[in-house]
Amino acid sequence: MATTISTKITIKTRPERIWEILTDLDRYSKWNPFIRSIQGILNPGQHIKVHILPPDSKGMHFRPKITAVVPNQLLSWLGTLWLGGLFDGAHRFELTDNRDGSTTFVHSETFKGILVPFLKGQLKQTEKGFELMNQALKERAESSET
């Protein structure tokens, strides 16, 4: 069983500016209402520490593995709950240059595993968190703030 959450937003700036924000891990707590922190090195195969805070939910800490890093285009990781196959989440940040000075940012996660049907209610809060993060990213990227 798989379920995908996918959100997108157009941001009036170049992908390089958005990438700079997404990869500046030390500043997540200053602007990101959903992903409160990321610690580690963004290299494929490396594990990172992530703290998320979905709206109206308890925070959650996990240690996903980076699966792809393509500067100015893609950052993805795979997280698992306890054991692989129970509840796995493939998280993606995708940036597409619209060639008009703007970028389409797609923020998605595909959840797989036997627990997915039982946790679908929580995924609504996760989707709201994605949307809040997208808006905060847009505001930060379109401002002169670093």
XYZ file of C-alpha atoms in Angstrom:
146
model
C 0.000 0.000 0.000
C 1.369 3.407 -0.973
C 0.112 6.934 -0.458
C 1.697 10.083 -1.868
C 1.422 13.633 -0.605
C 2.477 16.167 -3.222
C 2.364 19.942 -2.920
C 3.805 22.637 -5.139
C 4.313 26.362 -5.200
C 5.767 28.869 -7.640
C 8.499 31.015 -6.132
C 9.649 34.216 -7.829
C 13.360 33.536 -7.742
C 15.962 31.291 -9.319
C 16.495 27.668 -8.194
C 19.951 28.583 -6.858
C 18.413 30.886 -4.236
C 15.954 28.215 -3.091
C 18.693 25.568 -3.017
C 20.803 27.867 -0.849
C 17.971 28.070 1.690
C 17.160 24.348 1.609
C 20.779 23.351 2.173
C 21.498 25.910 4.920
C 20.622 23.426 7.645
C 21.651 25.677 10.529
C 18.844 28.146 9.757
C 15.837 25.821 9.439
C 14.535 26.762 12.883
C 14.516 30.442 11.875
C 12.083 30.042 8.988
C 10.627 26.539 8.704
C 7.437 25.846 10.702
C 7.332 22.163 9.664
C 10.885 20.828 9.458
C 12.286 22.388 12.593
C 15.809 21.045 12.174
C 18.052 18.935 9.988
C 21.497 17.870 11.139
C 24.104 16.045 9.137
C 25.773 16.056 5.758
C 23.679 16.135 2.602
C 25.481 13.417 0.661
C 23.851 10.305 -0.822
C 24.139 7.370 1.559
C 24.543 9.576 4.648
C 22.027 9.501 7.489
C 20.719 12.821 8.765
C 18.711 13.767 11.859
C 15.366 15.429 11.143
C 12.853 16.970 13.548
C 9.405 17.679 12.117
C 6.471 19.406 13.764
C 3.213 18.867 11.839
C 0.413 21.317 12.728
C -1.614 20.265 15.778
C 0.597 17.198 16.239
C 3.475 16.044 18.361
C 6.933 16.529 16.980
C 8.802 13.582 15.554
C 12.508 12.820 15.266
C 13.895 10.393 12.712
C 17.117 9.469 10.900
C 16.508 9.102 7.164
C 19.153 8.259 4.592
C 19.918 10.752 1.822
C 19.058 9.133 -1.519
C 19.762 11.942 -4.003
C 21.412 15.351 -4.121
C 21.347 17.205 -7.441
C 22.282 20.841 -6.749
C 19.543 23.318 -7.655
C 17.211 20.470 -8.705
C 16.602 17.666 -6.204
C 17.114 16.657 -2.589
C 15.593 13.389 -1.380
C 15.773 10.996 1.537
C 14.217 7.743 2.723
C 13.020 7.363 6.278
C 11.737 4.243 7.992
C 9.712 3.740 11.138
C 11.348 1.032 13.244
C 11.897 -1.591 10.529
C 11.787 -1.145 6.770
C 8.445 -2.163 5.293
C 6.311 -1.005 8.205
C 6.089 2.691 7.364
C 8.652 4.095 4.947
C 8.661 7.635 3.607
C 10.485 8.748 0.455
C 10.714 12.551 0.826
C 11.561 14.844 -2.120
C 12.270 18.519 -2.726
C 12.237 19.167 -6.488
C 13.077 22.497 -8.114
C 12.207 23.291 -11.728
C 13.522 26.455 -13.359
C 10.586 28.057 -15.183
C 12.985 30.141 -17.326
C 11.144 33.336 -16.420
C 12.923 34.121 -13.158
C 10.668 31.829 -11.144
C 10.948 28.270 -9.879
C 8.356 25.583 -9.280
C 9.025 23.881 -5.952
C 7.466 20.430 -5.526
C 7.497 19.025 -2.009
C 6.352 15.416 -1.854
C 6.553 12.197 0.080
C 5.483 8.683 -0.838
C 4.613 6.472 2.101
C 4.738 2.680 1.808
C 4.310 -0.160 4.259
C 1.785 -2.186 6.168
C 1.058 0.629 8.651
C 0.126 3.228 5.998
C -3.644 2.511 6.116
C -3.635 2.982 9.892
C -1.737 6.288 9.821
C -3.601 8.036 6.989
C -5.228 10.468 9.417
C -1.842 11.780 10.479
C -0.863 12.296 6.853
C -3.411 15.134 6.539
C -1.430 17.042 9.163
C 1.763 16.249 7.289
C 0.281 17.707 4.100
C -0.660 20.886 5.982
C 2.910 21.019 7.265
C 4.237 20.762 3.698
C 2.015 23.671 2.645
C 3.128 25.802 5.598
C 6.769 25.062 4.810
C 6.270 25.849 1.116
C 4.777 29.242 1.945
C 7.558 30.033 4.432
C 10.173 29.012 1.850
C 8.527 31.267 -0.741
C 8.499 34.236 1.643
C 12.133 33.725 2.604
C 13.343 33.151 -0.957
C 11.512 36.164 -2.348
C 12.851 38.454 0.385
C 16.408 39.683 0.711
C 16.784 37.700 3.947
C 19.504 35.057 4.027
